[in-house]
Amino acid sequence: MNTPLIIIIYNRYEFTLKLIDSIKRVKPKYIYVIADGPQIDNSHDRLKCERTRSIIETIKWTNNITKIYSEINLGLEKRIVTGLNLVFSKVDKAIILEDDCIPKKTFFKYCDELLNKYENNLTISHIGGSRFIDNDESNDSYYFSKYSIEWGWATWRNRWRRYDSGMIDWPSVRESEIFIDFFNNKRTMKYWKWIFDNCYNGNINSWAYKWKYKNISQKTLSVIPKKNLIQNIGIGINSTNTKLKNKYFMQKASDIKLPLMHPNNIQINHINDRKQEFILYHKSVLWLELITKRLKPLLNKFKL
Protein backbone atom coordinates (compact mmCIF):
# COMPACT_ATOMS: atom_id res chain seq x y z
CA MET A 1 0.00 0.00 0.00
CA ASN A 2 1.48 3.33 -1.08
CA THR A 3 -0.91 5.68 0.75
CA PRO A 4 0.92 7.00 3.85
CA LEU A 5 -0.26 5.49 7.13
CA ILE A 6 -0.15 7.47 10.38
CA ILE A 7 -0.04 5.50 13.65
CA ILE A 8 -0.71 7.31 16.94
CA ILE A 9 0.70 5.60 20.05
CA TYR A 10 1.52 6.40 23.67
CA ASN A 11 2.06 3.83 26.44
CA ARG A 12 -0.37 0.99 25.67
CA TYR A 13 1.88 -1.87 24.62
CA GLU A 14 -0.81 -4.52 24.12
CA PHE A 15 -2.97 -2.24 21.98
CA THR A 16 -0.04 -1.15 19.83
CA LEU A 17 1.05 -4.74 19.34
CA LYS A 18 -2.42 -5.68 18.07
CA LEU A 19 -2.44 -2.67 15.76
CA ILE A 20 0.90 -3.56 14.19
CA ASP A 21 -0.24 -7.16 13.75
CA SER A 22 -3.34 -5.92 11.92
CA ILE A 23 -1.42 -3.75 9.44
CA LYS A 24 1.10 -6.47 8.55
CA ARG A 25 -1.45 -7.84 6.12
CA VAL A 26 -1.26 -4.79 3.86
CA LYS A 27 2.37 -3.83 4.50
CA PRO A 28 2.12 -0.03 4.06
CA LYS A 29 5.22 1.39 2.44
CA TYR A 30 5.19 4.76 4.23
CA ILE A 31 4.53 4.88 7.97
CA TYR A 32 4.51 7.89 10.28
CA VAL A 33 4.48 7.14 14.02
CA ILE A 34 3.25 9.89 16.35
CA ALA A 35 4.09 9.17 19.99
CA ASP A 36 3.52 11.25 23.10
CA GLY A 37 6.15 11.31 25.82
CA PRO A 38 5.91 10.09 29.43
CA GLN A 39 4.42 12.11 32.23
CA ILE A 40 6.97 14.14 34.15
CA ASP A 41 8.71 12.39 37.08
CA ASN A 42 6.86 9.16 36.31
CA SER A 43 9.38 6.37 35.77
CA HIS A 44 6.64 3.76 35.35
CA ASP A 45 5.08 5.75 32.51
CA ARG A 46 8.50 6.20 30.90
CA LEU A 47 9.08 2.46 30.88
CA LYS A 48 5.63 1.87 29.38
CA CYS A 49 6.32 4.44 26.63
CA GLU A 50 9.72 2.90 25.84
CA ARG A 51 8.29 -0.61 25.71
CA THR A 52 5.49 0.53 23.42
CA ARG A 53 7.89 2.31 21.07
CA SER A 54 10.02 -0.83 20.87
CA ILE A 55 7.23 -2.49 18.88
CA ILE A 56 7.88 -0.10 16.01
CA GLU A 57 11.40 -1.53 15.75
CA THR A 58 9.89 -4.92 14.85
CA ILE A 59 8.48 -3.61 11.55
CA LYS A 60 10.57 -5.22 8.80
CA TRP A 61 8.54 -4.81 5.61
CA THR A 62 9.57 -1.16 5.05
CA ASN A 63 12.40 1.20 5.91
CA ASN A 64 10.22 4.27 5.28
CA ILE A 65 9.25 4.87 8.90
CA THR A 66 9.24 8.43 10.24
CA LYS A 67 9.20 8.63 14.04
CA ILE A 68 7.61 11.75 15.48
CA TYR A 69 8.38 11.15 19.15
CA SER A 70 7.99 13.64 21.98
CA GLU A 71 10.29 13.31 24.99
CA ILE A 72 7.80 15.12 27.19
CA ASN A 73 4.08 14.58 27.71
CA LEU A 74 2.21 17.02 25.49
CA GLY A 75 -1.26 15.67 26.21
CA LEU A 76 -3.83 14.11 23.91
CA GLU A 77 -4.89 17.02 21.71
CA LYS A 78 -1.56 18.83 21.44
CA ARG A 79 0.41 15.66 20.63
CA ILE A 80 -2.00 14.45 17.96
CA VAL A 81 -2.51 17.86 16.36
CA THR A 82 1.18 18.80 16.25
CA GLY A 83 1.97 15.36 14.88
CA LEU A 84 -0.67 15.51 12.16
CA ASN A 85 0.41 19.05 11.26
CA LEU A 86 3.95 17.80 10.70
CA VAL A 87 2.88 14.80 8.62
CA PHE A 88 0.52 16.85 6.45
CA SER A 89 3.32 19.32 5.78
CA LYS A 90 4.98 16.42 3.95
CA VAL A 91 2.12 14.40 2.39
CA ASP A 92 -1.09 15.24 0.51
CA LYS A 93 -3.26 12.55 2.07
CA ALA A 94 -3.05 9.85 4.71
CA ILE A 95 -4.84 7.13 6.64
CA ILE A 96 -4.85 7.58 10.44
CA LEU A 97 -5.10 4.91 13.15
CA GLU A 98 -4.82 5.37 16.90
CA ASP A 99 -3.40 2.49 18.91
CA ASP A 100 -6.80 1.16 20.02
CA CYS A 101 -8.40 1.21 16.57
CA ILE A 102 -7.91 -2.22 15.00
CA PRO A 103 -8.81 -2.26 11.29
CA LYS A 104 -10.13 -5.00 9.06
CA LYS A 105 -8.03 -5.64 5.97
CA THR A 106 -10.48 -4.02 3.52
CA PHE A 107 -10.39 -0.77 5.52
CA PHE A 108 -7.20 0.19 3.70
CA LYS A 109 -8.55 -0.48 0.21
CA TYR A 110 -11.73 1.39 1.13
CA CYS A 111 -9.79 4.45 2.32
CA ASP A 112 -7.36 4.36 -0.58
CA GLU A 113 -10.09 4.26 -3.20
CA LEU A 114 -12.14 7.05 -1.63
CA LEU A 115 -9.11 9.27 -1.05
CA ASN A 116 -8.47 9.10 -4.78
CA LYS A 117 -12.11 9.38 -5.84
CA TYR A 118 -12.92 12.47 -3.77
CA GLU A 119 -9.54 14.18 -3.69
CA ASN A 120 -10.80 17.18 -5.68
CA ASN A 121 -14.27 17.35 -4.12
CA LEU A 122 -13.81 19.84 -1.29
CA THR A 123 -17.32 19.25 0.04
CA ILE A 124 -16.01 15.95 1.45
CA SER A 125 -13.55 16.35 4.32
CA HIS A 126 -13.40 13.02 6.14
CA ILE A 127 -13.42 9.31 5.31
CA GLY A 128 -14.40 7.29 8.36
CA GLY A 129 -13.88 3.59 8.94
CA SER A 130 -16.27 3.24 11.88
CA ARG A 131 -20.03 2.97 11.96
CA PHE A 132 -22.12 3.12 15.13
CA ILE A 133 -25.62 2.39 13.78
CA ASP A 134 -25.62 -0.78 11.68
CA ASN A 135 -29.10 -0.97 10.17
CA ASP A 136 -28.81 0.40 6.63
CA GLU A 137 -30.59 -1.58 3.91
CA SER A 138 -28.96 0.31 1.04
CA ASN A 139 -26.76 -1.51 -1.48
CA ASP A 140 -24.25 1.36 -1.40
CA SER A 141 -20.92 0.71 0.30
CA TYR A 142 -21.10 3.95 2.28
CA TYR A 143 -23.17 7.06 2.89
CA PHE A 144 -22.53 10.74 3.61
CA SER A 145 -23.06 12.21 7.06
CA LYS A 146 -22.67 15.53 8.85
CA TYR A 147 -20.86 13.60 11.62
CA SER A 148 -17.23 12.57 11.27
CA ILE A 149 -16.19 9.48 13.25
CA GLU A 150 -12.50 9.51 14.13
CA TRP A 151 -11.90 5.84 14.97
CA GLY A 152 -9.86 4.84 11.93
CA TRP A 153 -10.11 7.54 9.27
CA ALA A 154 -8.45 9.31 6.38
CA THR A 155 -8.25 12.82 5.01
CA TRP A 156 -6.28 15.20 2.81
CA ARG A 157 -3.76 17.92 3.63
CA ASN A 158 -5.98 20.78 2.40
CA ARG A 159 -8.87 19.59 4.59
CA TRP A 160 -6.76 19.05 7.72
CA ARG A 161 -5.28 22.54 7.41
CA ARG A 162 -8.72 23.92 8.35
CA TYR A 163 -8.34 22.47 11.86
CA ASP A 164 -8.51 25.22 14.48
CA SER A 165 -7.47 24.23 17.99
CA GLY A 166 -8.74 27.53 19.41
CA MET A 167 -12.17 27.29 17.73
CA ILE A 168 -11.85 31.02 17.09
CA ASP A 169 -15.18 31.39 15.29
CA TRP A 170 -17.24 29.40 17.82
CA PRO A 171 -18.65 32.41 19.78
CA SER A 172 -20.26 33.77 16.60
CA VAL A 173 -21.20 30.40 15.11
CA ARG A 174 -22.94 29.08 18.26
CA GLU A 175 -25.74 31.65 18.05
CA SER A 176 -26.14 31.66 14.29
CA GLU A 177 -29.23 30.34 12.54
CA ILE A 178 -27.00 28.30 10.26
CA PHE A 179 -25.69 26.28 13.21
CA ILE A 180 -29.09 25.92 14.90
CA ASP A 181 -30.84 24.84 11.69
CA PHE A 182 -28.22 22.25 10.87
CA PHE A 183 -29.54 19.80 13.47
CA ASN A 184 -32.72 17.77 13.24
CA ASN A 185 -33.99 18.66 16.71
CA LYS A 186 -33.27 21.11 19.52
CA ARG A 187 -32.07 18.48 21.96
CA THR A 188 -29.33 17.32 19.59
CA MET A 189 -28.40 20.93 18.90
CA LYS A 190 -28.13 21.64 22.64
CA TYR A 191 -26.05 18.45 23.09
CA TRP A 192 -23.46 19.60 20.58
CA LYS A 193 -23.55 23.20 21.76
CA TRP A 194 -22.63 21.95 25.25
CA ILE A 195 -19.82 19.76 23.85
CA PHE A 196 -18.36 22.57 21.74
CA ASP A 197 -18.70 25.11 24.57
CA ASN A 198 -16.63 22.86 26.82
CA CYS A 199 -14.04 22.23 24.10
CA TYR A 200 -13.76 25.97 23.52
CA ASN A 201 -13.40 26.66 27.27
CA GLY A 202 -10.77 23.95 27.68
CA ASN A 203 -12.89 21.69 29.88
CA ILE A 204 -12.80 18.84 27.34
CA ASN A 205 -9.45 17.76 25.90
CA SER A 206 -10.49 16.43 22.50
CA TRP A 207 -9.00 17.10 19.10
CA ALA A 208 -11.72 14.83 17.63
CA TYR A 209 -14.60 17.03 18.83
CA LYS A 210 -12.85 20.10 17.43
CA TRP A 211 -12.35 18.35 14.09
CA LYS A 212 -16.03 17.37 14.13
CA TYR A 213 -16.94 20.97 14.92
CA LYS A 214 -14.98 22.29 11.97
CA ASN A 215 -16.67 19.84 9.62
CA ILE A 216 -20.16 20.57 10.98
CA SER A 217 -19.73 24.35 11.02
CA GLN A 218 -18.40 24.40 7.46
CA LYS A 219 -21.05 21.93 6.30
CA THR A 220 -18.62 19.49 4.79
CA LEU A 221 -19.48 15.80 4.45
CA SER A 222 -18.03 12.73 6.12
CA VAL A 223 -18.10 9.22 4.70
CA ILE A 224 -19.52 6.40 6.85
CA PRO A 225 -19.04 2.80 5.65
CA LYS A 226 -21.90 0.29 5.24
CA LYS A 227 -20.00 -2.07 7.54
CA ASN A 228 -18.05 -1.12 10.64
CA LEU A 229 -14.39 -1.65 9.67
CA ILE A 230 -12.76 -0.75 12.99
CA GLN A 231 -12.80 -2.54 16.33
CA ASN A 232 -12.14 -0.06 19.13
CA ILE A 233 -10.47 -2.01 21.93
CA GLY A 234 -9.76 0.98 24.15
CA ILE A 235 -13.18 1.83 25.55
CA GLY A 236 -13.19 1.83 29.34
CA ILE A 237 -11.52 3.34 32.40
CA ASN A 238 -8.12 3.80 30.72
CA SER A 239 -9.61 5.81 27.87
CA THR A 240 -9.32 9.60 27.98
CA ASN A 241 -12.78 10.48 26.67
CA THR A 242 -14.68 7.19 26.21
CA LYS A 243 -14.71 5.66 29.68
CA LEU A 244 -18.27 4.32 29.62
CA LYS A 245 -18.93 1.22 27.57
CA ASN A 246 -21.70 1.55 25.02
CA LYS A 247 -22.90 -1.24 22.75
CA TYR A 248 -23.12 1.15 19.81
CA PHE A 249 -19.48 2.15 20.23
CA MET A 250 -18.51 -1.50 20.51
CA GLN A 251 -19.85 -2.76 17.19
CA LYS A 252 -18.10 -5.82 15.81
CA ALA A 253 -15.85 -5.12 12.84
CA SER A 254 -16.21 -6.90 9.52
CA ASP A 255 -14.74 -6.54 6.05
CA ILE A 256 -16.57 -4.52 3.44
CA LYS A 257 -17.51 -6.07 0.11
CA LEU A 258 -15.30 -5.11 -2.81
CA PRO A 259 -15.51 -3.55 -5.34
CA LEU A 260 -17.16 -0.61 -3.63
CA MET A 261 -20.64 0.47 -4.68
CA HIS A 262 -20.73 4.28 -4.76
CA PRO A 263 -23.85 6.37 -3.96
CA ASN A 264 -25.43 8.13 -6.92
CA ASN A 265 -25.76 11.43 -5.05
CA ILE A 266 -23.32 13.27 -2.82
CA GLN A 267 -25.61 14.46 -0.04
CA ILE A 268 -26.31 13.83 3.63
CA ASN A 269 -28.27 10.69 4.41
CA HIS A 270 -30.68 12.33 6.85
CA ILE A 271 -32.38 9.06 7.76
CA ASN A 272 -29.15 7.52 9.04
CA ASP A 273 -28.07 10.75 10.72
CA ARG A 274 -31.38 11.00 12.57
CA LYS A 275 -31.00 7.43 13.83
CA GLN A 276 -27.53 8.22 15.11
CA GLU A 277 -28.70 11.45 16.74
CA PHE A 278 -31.63 9.81 18.52
CA ILE A 279 -29.53 6.94 19.88
CA LEU A 280 -26.30 8.75 20.75
CA TYR A 281 -26.80 12.51 20.89
CA HIS A 282 -30.32 12.85 22.29
CA LYS A 283 -28.98 13.46 25.80
CA SER A 284 -29.85 16.26 28.20
CA VAL A 285 -27.30 18.84 29.33
CA LEU A 286 -27.88 17.62 32.90
CA TRP A 287 -26.80 14.12 31.85
CA LEU A 288 -23.67 15.54 30.17
CA GLU A 289 -22.81 17.54 33.29
CA LEU A 290 -23.21 14.47 35.49
CA ILE A 291 -21.06 12.23 33.29
CA THR A 292 -18.30 14.76 32.65
CA LYS A 293 -17.98 16.55 35.98
CA ARG A 294 -18.89 13.80 38.42
CA LEU A 295 -18.44 10.31 36.95
CA LYS A 296 -15.32 10.81 34.79
CA PRO A 297 -13.22 12.35 37.61
CA LEU A 298 -14.23 9.40 39.79
CA LEU A 299 -13.22 6.88 37.13
CA ASN A 300 -9.90 8.69 36.62
CA LYS A 301 -8.93 7.70 40.15
CA PHE A 302 -8.98 4.06 39.05
CA LYS A 303 -7.06 4.62 35.81
CA LEU A 304 -4.12 2.22 35.47
Tab-separated table of C-alpha atoms in Angstrom:
chain	number	residue	atom	x	y	z
A	1	MET	CA	0.000	0.000	0.000
A	2	ASN	CA	1.475	3.334	-1.078
A	3	THR	CA	-0.905	5.677	0.753
A	4	PRO	CA	0.916	6.997	3.850
A	5	LEU	CA	-0.257	5.490	7.135
A	6	ILE	CA	-0.155	7.467	10.380
A	7	ILE	CA	-0.042	5.504	13.647
A	8	ILE	CA	-0.712	7.309	16.936
A	9	ILE	CA	0.702	5.605	20.053
A	10	TYR	CA	1.524	6.396	23.667
A	11	ASN	CA	2.059	3.826	26.437
A	12	ARG	CA	-0.369	0.986	25.675
A	13	TYR	CA	1.883	-1.873	24.622
A	14	GLU	CA	-0.812	-4.522	24.117
A	15	PHE	CA	-2.965	-2.237	21.977
A	16	THR	CA	-0.039	-1.147	19.831
A	17	LEU	CA	1.053	-4.745	19.343
A	18	LYS	CA	-2.416	-5.681	18.065
A	19	LEU	CA	-2.442	-2.671	15.764
A	20	ILE	CA	0.902	-3.562	14.190
A	21	ASP	CA	-0.238	-7.156	13.753
A	22	SER	CA	-3.338	-5.919	11.918
A	23	ILE	CA	-1.423	-3.749	9.435
A	24	LYS	CA	1.099	-6.475	8.555
A	25	ARG	CA	-1.453	-7.844	6.118
A	26	VAL	CA	-1.264	-4.785	3.864
A	27	LYS	CA	2.371	-3.826	4.498
A	28	PRO	CA	2.116	-0.034	4.064
A	29	LYS	CA	5.223	1.391	2.440
A	30	TYR	CA	5.188	4.758	4.229
A	31	ILE	CA	4.534	4.877	7.968
A	32	TYR	CA	4.515	7.891	10.284
A	33	VAL	CA	4.478	7.142	14.016
A	34	ILE	CA	3.248	9.892	16.345
A	35	ALA	CA	4.093	9.168	19.989
A	36	ASP	CA	3.515	11.248	23.101
A	37	GLY	CA	6.150	11.307	25.819
A	38	PRO	CA	5.909	10.091	29.425
A	39	GLN	CA	4.420	12.110	32.234
A	40	ILE	CA	6.973	14.144	34.152
A	41	ASP	CA	8.711	12.389	37.081
A	42	ASN	CA	6.859	9.160	36.315
A	43	SER	CA	9.379	6.368	35.775
A	44	HIS	CA	6.637	3.761	35.354
A	45	ASP	CA	5.081	5.747	32.512
A	46	ARG	CA	8.501	6.204	30.902
A	47	LEU	CA	9.077	2.457	30.883
A	48	LYS	CA	5.635	1.866	29.380
A	49	CYS	CA	6.316	4.435	26.633
A	50	GLU	CA	9.723	2.896	25.835
A	51	ARG	CA	8.291	-0.611	25.705
A	52	THR	CA	5.485	0.527	23.420
A	53	ARG	CA	7.891	2.314	21.070
A	54	SER	CA	10.016	-0.829	20.875
A	55	ILE	CA	7.227	-2.490	18.882
A	56	ILE	CA	7.880	-0.099	16.007
A	57	GLU	CA	11.402	-1.529	15.750
A	58	THR	CA	9.893	-4.920	14.850
A	59	ILE	CA	8.481	-3.608	11.547
A	60	LYS	CA	10.568	-5.222	8.804
A	61	TRP	CA	8.540	-4.810	5.611
A	62	THR	CA	9.565	-1.157	5.045
A	63	ASN	CA	12.402	1.205	5.910
A	64	ASN	CA	10.218	4.272	5.280
A	65	ILE	CA	9.250	4.870	8.897
A	66	THR	CA	9.243	8.431	10.239
A	67	LYS	CA	9.198	8.629	14.039
A	68	ILE	CA	7.609	11.749	15.481
A	69	TYR	CA	8.380	11.149	19.149
A	70	SER	CA	7.989	13.640	21.976
A	71	GLU	CA	10.288	13.308	24.989
A	72	ILE	CA	7.803	15.121	27.192
A	73	ASN	CA	4.081	14.583	27.710
A	74	LEU	CA	2.213	17.023	25.495
A	75	GLY	CA	-1.258	15.674	26.205
A	76	LEU	CA	-3.828	14.113	23.915
A	77	GLU	CA	-4.893	17.016	21.711
A	78	LYS	CA	-1.560	18.829	21.437
A	79	ARG	CA	0.407	15.663	20.632
A	80	ILE	CA	-2.003	14.449	17.958
A	81	VAL	CA	-2.507	17.858	16.364
A	82	THR	CA	1.182	18.801	16.248
A	83	GLY	CA	1.975	15.355	14.883
A	84	LEU	CA	-0.674	15.515	12.163
A	85	ASN	CA	0.406	19.050	11.260
A	86	LEU	CA	3.949	17.798	10.699
A	87	VAL	CA	2.883	14.801	8.620
A	88	PHE	CA	0.524	16.847	6.447
A	89	SER	CA	3.324	19.320	5.779
A	90	LYS	CA	4.979	16.421	3.952
A	91	VAL	CA	2.116	14.403	2.392
A	92	ASP	CA	-1.086	15.244	0.507
A	93	LYS	CA	-3.260	12.548	2.068
A	94	ALA	CA	-3.047	9.847	4.710
A	95	ILE	CA	-4.838	7.125	6.637
A	96	ILE	CA	-4.853	7.582	10.439
A	97	LEU	CA	-5.096	4.905	13.150
A	98	GLU	CA	-4.822	5.369	16.902
A	99	ASP	CA	-3.405	2.486	18.914
A	100	ASP	CA	-6.798	1.161	20.023
A	101	CYS	CA	-8.403	1.207	16.570
A	102	ILE	CA	-7.906	-2.218	15.003
A	103	PRO	CA	-8.815	-2.262	11.288
A	104	LYS	CA	-10.134	-5.003	9.064
A	105	LYS	CA	-8.035	-5.641	5.971
A	106	THR	CA	-10.478	-4.024	3.520
A	107	PHE	CA	-10.390	-0.767	5.519
A	108	PHE	CA	-7.196	0.188	3.704
A	109	LYS	CA	-8.550	-0.476	0.206
A	110	TYR	CA	-11.730	1.394	1.125
A	111	CYS	CA	-9.788	4.452	2.321
A	112	ASP	CA	-7.360	4.358	-0.577
A	113	GLU	CA	-10.093	4.260	-3.203
A	114	LEU	CA	-12.136	7.051	-1.633
A	115	LEU	CA	-9.110	9.273	-1.046
A	116	ASN	CA	-8.468	9.099	-4.784
A	117	LYS	CA	-12.110	9.381	-5.841
A	118	TYR	CA	-12.924	12.472	-3.769
A	119	GLU	CA	-9.541	14.185	-3.693
A	120	ASN	CA	-10.798	17.183	-5.678
A	121	ASN	CA	-14.267	17.348	-4.123
A	122	LEU	CA	-13.813	19.839	-1.289
A	123	THR	CA	-17.325	19.253	0.043
A	124	ILE	CA	-16.012	15.948	1.449
A	125	SER	CA	-13.547	16.351	4.318
A	126	HIS	CA	-13.402	13.017	6.138
A	127	ILE	CA	-13.418	9.307	5.310
A	128	GLY	CA	-14.404	7.291	8.364
A	129	GLY	CA	-13.879	3.589	8.937
A	130	SER	CA	-16.274	3.236	11.880
A	131	ARG	CA	-20.026	2.967	11.957
A	132	PHE	CA	-22.120	3.118	15.128
A	133	ILE	CA	-25.623	2.394	13.779
A	134	ASP	CA	-25.621	-0.778	11.680
A	135	ASN	CA	-29.097	-0.967	10.166
A	136	ASP	CA	-28.810	0.403	6.634
A	137	GLU	CA	-30.586	-1.577	3.908
A	138	SER	CA	-28.960	0.309	1.035
A	139	ASN	CA	-26.758	-1.511	-1.483
A	140	ASP	CA	-24.249	1.362	-1.398
A	141	SER	CA	-20.915	0.708	0.304
A	142	TYR	CA	-21.099	3.953	2.279
A	143	TYR	CA	-23.166	7.064	2.887
A	144	PHE	CA	-22.534	10.741	3.613
A	145	SER	CA	-23.062	12.211	7.062
A	146	LYS	CA	-22.666	15.528	8.854
A	147	TYR	CA	-20.860	13.604	11.616
A	148	SER	CA	-17.232	12.566	11.275
A	149	ILE	CA	-16.194	9.476	13.251
A	150	GLU	CA	-12.505	9.506	14.135
A	151	TRP	CA	-11.898	5.841	14.966
A	152	GLY	CA	-9.863	4.843	11.928
A	153	TRP	CA	-10.113	7.541	9.273
A	154	ALA	CA	-8.447	9.309	6.378
A	155	THR	CA	-8.252	12.824	5.005
A	156	TRP	CA	-6.281	15.202	2.812
A	157	ARG	CA	-3.763	17.924	3.630
A	158	ASN	CA	-5.977	20.781	2.401
A	159	ARG	CA	-8.870	19.594	4.585
A	160	TRP	CA	-6.764	19.053	7.721
A	161	ARG	CA	-5.284	22.536	7.407
A	162	ARG	CA	-8.717	23.921	8.353
A	163	TYR	CA	-8.336	22.466	11.861
A	164	ASP	CA	-8.507	25.220	14.482
A	165	SER	CA	-7.473	24.234	17.988
A	166	GLY	CA	-8.741	27.528	19.406
A	167	MET	CA	-12.168	27.293	17.729
A	168	ILE	CA	-11.847	31.016	17.089
A	169	ASP	CA	-15.184	31.385	15.291
A	170	TRP	CA	-17.241	29.403	17.824
A	171	PRO	CA	-18.654	32.409	19.779
A	172	SER	CA	-20.260	33.766	16.601
A	173	VAL	CA	-21.204	30.401	15.113
A	174	ARG	CA	-22.943	29.076	18.264
A	175	GLU	CA	-25.740	31.653	18.046
A	176	SER	CA	-26.137	31.664	14.290
A	177	GLU	CA	-29.232	30.344	12.536
A	178	ILE	CA	-26.996	28.302	10.255
A	179	PHE	CA	-25.691	26.280	13.214
A	180	ILE	CA	-29.094	25.923	14.899
A	181	ASP	CA	-30.844	24.845	11.692
A	182	PHE	CA	-28.224	22.246	10.872
A	183	PHE	CA	-29.544	19.797	13.475
A	184	ASN	CA	-32.721	17.772	13.237
A	185	ASN	CA	-33.987	18.657	16.708
A	186	LYS	CA	-33.273	21.114	19.516
A	187	ARG	CA	-32.075	18.479	21.961
A	188	THR	CA	-29.332	17.320	19.587
A	189	MET	CA	-28.405	20.931	18.904
A	190	LYS	CA	-28.126	21.640	22.642
A	191	TYR	CA	-26.048	18.455	23.088
A	192	TRP	CA	-23.457	19.601	20.576
A	193	LYS	CA	-23.546	23.195	21.763
A	194	TRP	CA	-22.627	21.953	25.255
A	195	ILE	CA	-19.823	19.757	23.853
A	196	PHE	CA	-18.364	22.569	21.740
A	197	ASP	CA	-18.703	25.112	24.570
A	198	ASN	CA	-16.626	22.865	26.821
A	199	CYS	CA	-14.036	22.235	24.101
A	200	TYR	CA	-13.761	25.974	23.516
A	201	ASN	CA	-13.397	26.662	27.268
A	202	GLY	CA	-10.767	23.948	27.681
A	203	ASN	CA	-12.894	21.688	29.884
A	204	ILE	CA	-12.801	18.842	27.338
A	205	ASN	CA	-9.446	17.757	25.900
A	206	SER	CA	-10.493	16.429	22.503
A	207	TRP	CA	-9.002	17.096	19.103
A	208	ALA	CA	-11.720	14.825	17.627
A	209	TYR	CA	-14.600	17.030	18.833
A	210	LYS	CA	-12.853	20.096	17.430
A	211	TRP	CA	-12.346	18.348	14.094
A	212	LYS	CA	-16.029	17.367	14.130
A	213	TYR	CA	-16.944	20.971	14.925
A	214	LYS	CA	-14.983	22.290	11.966
A	215	ASN	CA	-16.669	19.838	9.619
A	216	ILE	CA	-20.155	20.568	10.977
A	217	SER	CA	-19.730	24.345	11.019
A	218	GLN	CA	-18.396	24.396	7.459
A	219	LYS	CA	-21.049	21.935	6.299
A	220	THR	CA	-18.617	19.487	4.789
A	221	LEU	CA	-19.481	15.801	4.452
A	222	SER	CA	-18.032	12.734	6.116
A	223	VAL	CA	-18.098	9.216	4.696
A	224	ILE	CA	-19.522	6.403	6.850
A	225	PRO	CA	-19.044	2.795	5.647
A	226	LYS	CA	-21.896	0.295	5.243
A	227	LYS	CA	-20.001	-2.075	7.536
A	228	ASN	CA	-18.047	-1.123	10.639
A	229	LEU	CA	-14.392	-1.650	9.670
A	230	ILE	CA	-12.757	-0.748	12.988
A	231	GLN	CA	-12.798	-2.541	16.329
A	232	ASN	CA	-12.143	-0.058	19.133
A	233	ILE	CA	-10.474	-2.014	21.931
A	234	GLY	CA	-9.758	0.982	24.151
A	235	ILE	CA	-13.176	1.830	25.548
A	236	GLY	CA	-13.187	1.828	29.342
A	237	ILE	CA	-11.520	3.339	32.399
A	238	ASN	CA	-8.122	3.802	30.725
A	239	SER	CA	-9.610	5.810	27.868
A	240	THR	CA	-9.320	9.600	27.982
A	241	ASN	CA	-12.784	10.485	26.671
A	242	THR	CA	-14.676	7.186	26.210
A	243	LYS	CA	-14.714	5.662	29.679
A	244	LEU	CA	-18.273	4.322	29.615
A	245	LYS	CA	-18.926	1.220	27.567
A	246	ASN	CA	-21.697	1.553	25.016
A	247	LYS	CA	-22.903	-1.241	22.754
A	248	TYR	CA	-23.123	1.149	19.806
A	249	PHE	CA	-19.477	2.154	20.231
A	250	MET	CA	-18.506	-1.497	20.506
A	251	GLN	CA	-19.848	-2.764	17.195
A	252	LYS	CA	-18.096	-5.815	15.814
A	253	ALA	CA	-15.846	-5.121	12.837
A	254	SER	CA	-16.209	-6.899	9.521
A	255	ASP	CA	-14.740	-6.537	6.046
A	256	ILE	CA	-16.573	-4.517	3.445
A	257	LYS	CA	-17.508	-6.068	0.108
A	258	LEU	CA	-15.300	-5.112	-2.812
A	259	PRO	CA	-15.508	-3.552	-5.341
A	260	LEU	CA	-17.156	-0.609	-3.625
A	261	MET	CA	-20.636	0.475	-4.680
A	262	HIS	CA	-20.726	4.285	-4.757
A	263	PRO	CA	-23.850	6.366	-3.960
A	264	ASN	CA	-25.433	8.134	-6.915
A	265	ASN	CA	-25.756	11.429	-5.045
A	266	ILE	CA	-23.318	13.268	-2.823
A	267	GLN	CA	-25.613	14.458	-0.043
A	268	ILE	CA	-26.309	13.825	3.633
A	269	ASN	CA	-28.271	10.690	4.414
A	270	HIS	CA	-30.681	12.333	6.850
A	271	ILE	CA	-32.385	9.057	7.757
A	272	ASN	CA	-29.152	7.520	9.037
A	273	ASP	CA	-28.065	10.747	10.720
A	274	ARG	CA	-31.385	11.003	12.572
A	275	LYS	CA	-30.999	7.426	13.827
A	276	GLN	CA	-27.525	8.222	15.114
A	277	GLU	CA	-28.697	11.449	16.740
A	278	PHE	CA	-31.630	9.808	18.516
A	279	ILE	CA	-29.531	6.939	19.878
A	280	LEU	CA	-26.298	8.749	20.751
A	281	TYR	CA	-26.802	12.515	20.886
A	282	HIS	CA	-30.324	12.849	22.293
A	283	LYS	CA	-28.984	13.464	25.798
A	284	SER	CA	-29.849	16.258	28.205
A	285	VAL	CA	-27.299	18.841	29.333
A	286	LEU	CA	-27.877	17.624	32.904
A	287	TRP	CA	-26.797	14.117	31.849
A	288	LEU	CA	-23.673	15.536	30.174
A	289	GLU	CA	-22.814	17.536	33.290
A	290	LEU	CA	-23.211	14.467	35.488
A	291	ILE	CA	-21.062	12.231	33.290
A	292	THR	CA	-18.295	14.759	32.655
A	293	LYS	CA	-17.978	16.552	35.981
A	294	ARG	CA	-18.894	13.800	38.418
A	295	LEU	CA	-18.442	10.313	36.955
A	296	LYS	CA	-15.323	10.813	34.785
A	297	PRO	CA	-13.225	12.350	37.608
A	298	LEU	CA	-14.226	9.403	39.791
A	299	LEU	CA	-13.217	6.876	37.125
A	300	ASN	CA	-9.898	8.687	36.616
A	301	LYS	CA	-8.926	7.696	40.147
A	302	PHE	CA	-8.979	4.062	39.049
A	303	LYS	CA	-7.058	4.617	35.807
A	304	LEU	CA	-4.120	2.217	35.471
